[in-house]
XYZ file of C-alpha atoms in Angstrom:
432
model
C 104.056 115.149 95.669
C 103.424 113.457 99.002
C 103.043 116.902 100.540
C 100.473 117.915 97.943
C 98.460 114.711 98.331
C 98.428 114.295 102.128
C 95.576 116.714 102.748
C 93.342 115.277 100.019
C 91.494 112.723 102.221
C 91.102 115.056 105.223
C 90.813 118.662 104.073
C 87.082 118.722 103.269
C 86.352 117.794 106.894
C 88.906 120.173 108.390
C 87.855 123.160 106.271
C 84.286 123.167 107.615
C 85.583 124.864 110.774
C 87.469 127.663 108.997
C 86.351 131.274 108.781
C 84.685 132.466 105.536
C 84.399 128.921 104.246
C 82.059 127.786 101.455
C 82.062 124.523 99.470
C 83.340 126.442 96.436
C 86.287 127.837 98.384
C 87.068 124.394 99.836
C 87.304 123.074 96.293
C 89.466 126.010 95.254
C 91.817 125.426 98.203
C 92.269 121.764 97.289
C 92.736 122.313 93.561
C 94.432 125.706 93.173
C 97.904 124.152 93.312
C 97.127 122.628 89.914
C 96.739 126.055 88.309
C 100.134 127.333 89.419
C 101.759 123.996 88.603
C 100.321 124.037 85.078
C 101.353 127.646 84.431
C 104.908 127.403 85.787
C 106.252 123.902 85.186
C 107.244 124.362 81.522
C 108.770 127.871 82.074
C 110.750 126.527 85.040
C 112.022 123.693 82.854
C 113.191 126.197 80.250
C 114.789 128.370 82.938
C 116.773 125.377 84.169
C 118.321 125.052 80.696
C 119.853 128.489 81.273
C 120.773 128.608 84.967
C 121.141 124.910 85.807
C 118.846 122.237 87.212
C 119.727 122.266 90.895
C 119.265 126.030 91.501
C 115.759 125.870 90.019
C 114.859 122.706 91.960
C 116.069 124.253 95.214
C 114.166 127.479 94.505
C 111.032 125.455 93.758
C 111.330 123.487 96.984
C 111.793 126.728 98.946
C 108.648 128.172 97.347
C 106.806 124.952 98.170
C 108.018 125.029 101.793
C 107.007 128.693 102.142
C 103.535 127.906 100.788
C 103.230 125.076 103.292
C 104.113 127.419 106.166
C 101.575 129.983 104.927
C 98.858 127.297 104.818
C 99.831 125.965 108.261
C 99.570 129.458 109.768
C 96.239 130.337 108.149
C 93.107 130.670 110.267
C 90.746 131.238 107.350
C 90.147 129.631 103.988
C 91.786 132.472 102.063
C 95.126 131.912 103.770
C 95.043 128.236 102.839
C 94.143 129.074 99.235
C 97.186 131.357 99.110
C 99.385 128.700 100.700
C 98.215 126.002 98.280
C 98.778 128.303 95.311
C 102.332 128.908 96.539
C 102.826 125.161 96.995
C 101.929 124.694 93.351
C 104.356 127.494 92.487
C 107.191 125.128 93.355
C 106.631 123.555 89.951
C 109.764 121.444 89.509
C 108.402 118.319 87.820
C 109.776 119.249 84.389
C 113.118 120.285 85.888
C 113.481 116.954 87.700
C 112.806 115.103 84.445
C 115.464 117.230 82.740
C 117.964 116.529 85.542
C 117.229 112.798 85.280
C 117.924 113.074 81.538
C 121.226 114.865 82.230
C 122.292 112.036 84.546
C 121.273 109.089 82.347
C 122.261 107.625 79.027
C 119.686 107.854 76.237
C 119.084 104.094 76.192
C 118.285 104.020 79.951
C 116.217 107.186 80.129
C 112.790 105.627 79.659
C 113.404 103.311 82.620
C 114.459 106.250 84.809
C 111.324 108.207 83.897
C 109.164 105.175 84.674
C 110.726 104.858 88.138
C 110.000 108.532 88.843
C 106.397 108.021 87.730
C 106.068 104.978 89.994
C 107.355 106.998 92.962
C 104.624 109.596 92.369
C 101.967 106.887 92.253
C 103.342 105.369 95.450
C 103.272 108.796 97.139
C 99.599 109.149 96.263
C 98.703 105.705 97.615
C 100.602 106.351 100.856
C 98.979 109.771 101.284
C 95.449 108.336 101.308
C 96.333 106.056 104.213
C 98.726 108.357 106.026
C 96.655 111.537 105.719
C 93.860 110.481 108.126
C 96.394 109.013 110.593
C 98.517 112.162 110.624
C 95.381 114.270 110.931
C 94.503 112.465 114.170
C 98.021 113.052 115.527
C 98.973 116.561 114.383
C 95.956 117.965 112.543
C 95.907 119.601 109.114
C 98.153 122.522 110.197
C 100.648 119.947 111.418
C 100.460 118.159 108.050
C 101.302 121.439 106.323
C 104.279 121.932 108.673
C 105.410 118.366 107.998
C 105.136 119.114 104.295
C 107.434 122.110 104.724
C 109.921 119.853 106.503
C 109.758 117.306 103.679
C 110.503 120.051 101.153
C 113.520 121.236 103.142
C 114.771 117.646 103.456
C 114.417 117.423 99.692
C 116.839 120.327 99.380
C 119.372 118.406 101.475
C 118.984 115.411 99.163
C 119.459 117.591 96.077
C 122.584 119.217 97.499
C 124.334 116.213 99.011
C 122.905 113.021 97.469
C 121.834 113.706 93.889
C 124.844 113.882 91.547
C 125.571 117.147 89.788
C 125.696 116.633 86.015
C 128.917 117.608 84.267
C 126.789 119.620 81.884
C 123.105 120.333 81.374
C 121.879 120.064 77.814
C 118.456 120.199 76.234
C 116.673 116.826 75.874
C 113.724 116.934 73.498
C 112.618 113.491 74.654
C 112.222 114.800 78.227
C 111.596 118.553 77.804
C 109.102 120.687 75.928
C 110.139 122.431 72.701
C 108.156 125.690 72.239
C 108.136 125.350 68.460
C 106.486 121.929 68.665
C 103.389 122.880 70.681
C 101.373 123.537 67.541
C 102.119 120.109 66.084
C 101.396 118.323 69.353
C 98.125 120.199 69.896
C 97.041 119.398 66.339
C 97.358 115.622 66.839
C 93.882 114.162 67.608
C 95.159 111.015 69.326
C 97.362 112.994 71.698
C 94.551 115.455 72.419
C 92.279 112.548 73.268
C 94.817 111.338 75.825
C 95.334 114.874 77.176
C 91.601 115.117 77.732
C 91.745 111.749 79.487
C 94.304 112.813 82.114
C 92.468 116.137 82.487
C 89.212 114.295 83.187
C 90.847 111.709 85.467
C 92.335 114.300 87.810
C 89.265 116.502 87.646
C 87.254 113.515 88.890
C 89.796 112.603 91.558
C 89.924 116.100 93.049
C 86.154 116.593 92.970
C 85.527 113.141 94.451
C 87.453 113.937 97.623
C 85.312 117.000 98.239
C 82.463 114.574 98.929
C 83.740 111.107 99.805
C 85.214 111.916 103.264
C 81.972 113.705 104.192
C 79.921 110.621 103.329
C 82.164 108.391 105.442
C 81.706 110.767 108.365
C 77.931 110.881 107.883
C 77.888 107.072 107.890
C 79.462 107.119 111.360
C 83.147 106.606 110.551
C 85.230 109.246 112.342
C 87.925 110.944 110.259
C 90.891 109.355 112.049
C 89.496 105.921 111.133
C 89.065 106.588 107.405
C 92.340 104.791 106.755
C 90.472 101.581 107.594
C 88.694 102.046 104.256
C 91.592 103.492 102.265
C 94.304 100.956 103.189
C 92.593 97.741 102.031
C 91.081 99.540 99.051
C 94.481 100.756 97.799
C 96.199 97.402 98.400
C 93.464 95.426 96.650
C 93.212 97.952 93.804
C 96.943 97.816 93.079
C 96.806 94.041 92.943
C 93.610 93.945 90.879
C 95.016 96.135 88.121
C 98.040 93.889 87.419
C 96.233 91.318 85.196
C 94.794 94.139 83.120
C 98.226 95.750 82.685
C 99.565 92.394 81.496
C 96.659 91.964 79.080
C 97.129 95.484 77.721
C 100.889 95.345 77.189
C 101.743 91.664 76.645
C 98.601 90.496 74.873
C 98.238 93.736 72.853
C 94.750 94.559 74.101
C 95.539 98.129 75.063
C 92.473 99.766 73.539
C 89.923 97.315 74.937
C 91.497 97.391 78.410
C 91.677 101.183 78.336
C 88.061 101.651 77.251
C 86.945 99.085 79.812
C 88.792 100.948 82.570
C 87.078 104.235 81.663
C 83.711 102.460 81.681
C 84.473 100.891 85.087
C 85.482 104.307 86.409
C 82.158 105.750 85.268
C 80.120 102.902 86.758
C 81.941 103.159 90.092
C 81.087 106.862 90.354
C 77.408 106.341 89.620
C 77.578 103.425 92.050
C 78.838 105.757 94.778
C 75.760 107.897 94.163
C 73.433 104.899 94.394
C 75.060 103.319 97.479
C 75.928 106.492 99.384
C 73.871 105.256 102.362
C 75.914 102.052 102.751
C 79.435 101.936 104.161
C 80.086 98.619 102.411
C 78.732 100.031 99.167
C 81.008 103.060 99.475
C 84.027 100.839 100.118
C 83.271 98.572 97.131
C 82.623 101.587 94.915
C 85.962 103.102 95.917
C 87.719 99.787 95.255
C 86.359 99.674 91.699
C 87.196 103.359 91.267
C 90.834 102.994 92.315
C 91.358 99.790 90.347
C 90.285 101.692 87.243
C 92.098 104.869 88.325
C 95.433 103.109 88.913
C 95.130 101.272 85.617
C 94.413 104.480 83.700
C 97.111 106.421 85.549
C 99.626 103.768 84.450
C 98.481 103.360 80.845
C 97.938 107.010 79.867
C 101.635 108.024 79.886
C 102.477 104.752 78.164
C 100.022 105.630 75.406
C 101.490 109.129 75.077
C 104.965 107.605 74.665
C 103.678 105.134 72.065
C 101.726 107.667 69.997
C 103.987 110.729 70.125
C 106.793 110.890 67.553
C 110.092 110.309 69.331
C 111.443 113.797 68.679
C 108.243 115.350 70.090
C 107.821 113.084 73.106
C 109.067 115.685 75.612
C 106.654 118.302 74.309
C 103.774 115.811 74.285
C 104.526 114.839 77.889
C 104.705 118.518 78.869
C 101.234 119.193 77.452
C 99.970 115.986 79.076
C 101.358 116.976 82.484
C 99.879 120.475 82.235
C 96.513 118.939 81.330
C 96.709 116.813 84.484
C 97.309 119.821 86.728
C 94.601 121.907 85.032
C 92.243 118.985 85.599
C 93.038 119.027 89.323
C 92.312 122.763 89.431
C 89.084 122.366 87.455
C 87.982 119.477 89.640
C 88.390 121.546 92.785
C 86.656 124.602 91.340
C 83.768 122.867 89.552
C 83.413 120.184 92.204
C 83.136 122.870 94.874
C 80.526 124.743 92.844
C 78.489 121.568 92.278
C 78.705 120.743 95.988
C 77.414 124.211 96.865
C 74.516 124.001 94.419
C 73.528 120.331 94.426
C 75.073 118.769 97.540
C 77.208 115.660 97.938
C 74.991 113.639 95.609
C 75.572 116.199 92.888
C 79.349 115.766 93.172
C 79.096 112.023 92.520
C 76.822 112.627 89.537
C 79.156 115.344 88.226
C 82.125 112.972 88.430
C 80.151 110.223 86.718
C 79.114 112.653 83.979
C 82.728 113.657 83.333
C 83.666 109.968 83.103
C 80.799 109.365 80.667
C 82.031 112.218 78.468
C 85.544 110.751 78.588
C 84.168 107.359 77.566
C 82.529 108.911 74.509
C 85.758 110.709 73.591
C 87.950 107.640 74.183
C 85.830 105.303 72.051
C 87.273 106.851 68.893
C 90.910 106.235 69.802
C 93.131 104.263 67.472
C 94.475 100.935 68.639
C 98.076 101.901 69.437
C 100.955 100.094 67.833
C 103.249 98.303 70.265
C 106.151 100.648 69.668
C 108.750 101.944 72.091
C 111.073 104.921 71.975
C 114.787 104.406 71.468
C 117.423 107.135 71.384
C 120.637 106.594 69.464
C 123.566 109.050 69.771
C 124.880 109.546 66.226
C 127.220 112.541 66.593
C 127.501 115.648 64.449
C 126.505 115.634 60.786
C 124.872 117.851 58.190
C 121.268 117.679 57.007
C 122.066 115.543 53.960
C 123.944 112.996 56.068
C 121.070 112.969 58.564
C 118.566 112.248 55.799
C 120.667 109.355 54.496
C 121.090 107.968 58.004
C 117.323 108.044 58.594
C 116.859 105.836 55.553
C 119.478 103.359 56.743
C 118.045 103.206 60.261
C 114.520 102.429 59.039
C 115.950 99.387 57.242
C 117.027 97.868 60.577
C 114.715 95.091 61.786
C 112.061 96.456 64.155
C 112.658 100.161 63.428
C 109.438 101.706 62.123
C 110.423 105.386 62.307
C 113.701 107.295 62.528
C 114.218 111.036 62.855
C 117.710 112.469 63.188
C 117.905 115.882 64.859
C 121.164 117.423 63.687
C 121.521 119.940 66.530
C 121.071 117.162 69.111
C 123.295 114.603 67.416
C 120.633 112.012 68.258
C 118.388 109.725 66.222
C 114.900 109.343 67.713
C 113.538 105.907 66.837
C 110.220 104.129 67.179
C 110.871 100.410 67.501
C 108.952 97.158 67.827
C 110.795 95.414 70.655
C 109.623 91.989 69.469
C 111.502 92.466 66.164
C 114.132 95.017 67.140
C 117.773 94.097 66.535
C 119.609 96.567 68.785
C 123.030 95.196 67.847
C 122.393 96.219 64.232
C 122.535 99.852 65.358
C 126.093 99.585 66.686
C 127.731 100.814 63.447
C 125.710 104.047 63.647
C 126.170 104.711 67.380
C 128.610 107.352 68.578
C 129.624 106.596 72.159
C 128.996 109.269 74.804
C 132.540 109.429 76.040
């Protein structure tokens, strides 16, 4: 992910010197990885169920490295578009989640997934600061070559550091189930969240078609853009913490979420208004990333809360695909808007998308403070599973229980404030 993000703060400036370039093609080059990611990540996850996790991860990293080399060698915009599309073809996110599930016990899996999500967020924050610095040292082609090296080092880690699971099995809490797509896509609350991550990454991708150009026009050379990005990212990460606490601990998730979308919208219109002021652009970006980081953290949490436990993997698969399609759409539409209406039009476009999201999000239900809990229950028939579901829902704090016979697992929704985990011990079958 670091390799995908590193060019975001510098590519719009670099691409102006390429052959055959247009603003639309610049946007396509930045966002096209999202299209191939969205198309391939779920099929790759399913393939890994058949041939194993590590072979698919290694193949994906090789594809990613090859795409990076293609982009580094390109002397026109079309070569970079091809390279970025190939980078996205290394779509291993779903496979990595499945491998993490293979290597972790059900009760610890949510924590593992959260750590992986945090590492992606950290990679993005680092890329905004590191991208301009690396650009001044090695240029964008050098960044692509570095990205290829990172992918190859990832293969070494997979082969020699990451444990190999004794067996790979299907995990419906971490992987998509084809037969469940219809149910997930028919759930209004989940669709509202899918639209949210789609809009968020559409805005992010489109924004960086314009923002670096404004900084340059205000007299800040590209290698110094980190002077803006570093304090903004540090302050934004700190500023979001009280809101996360209010959302999760004080059960104000809906109001915090709606407020963050509104702040995102206002920051984007503010960037349009204050585009002639370097201080105004820095403050606008600070508000933007405070809201962005908050939304990026709360959206997957909301998906986990609202999706039934046995459909969580499918819901997260649709959510992740929506994110990547949003990145592709942001590049394509943002590039078109830039070509037709200039930099100012990009800021207004982003603000308009945020306004639409605000209107969609206003109708969301206030989520219940429920968490997912997986309980291994062993083999049983359908009648025994039905009886067990009834017994499990009688346990303090358990609001929903679904036993999937073929998995030998009970998928629970629990209120952690009331949940008596020890009461589940008689029903738990140890994973010896």
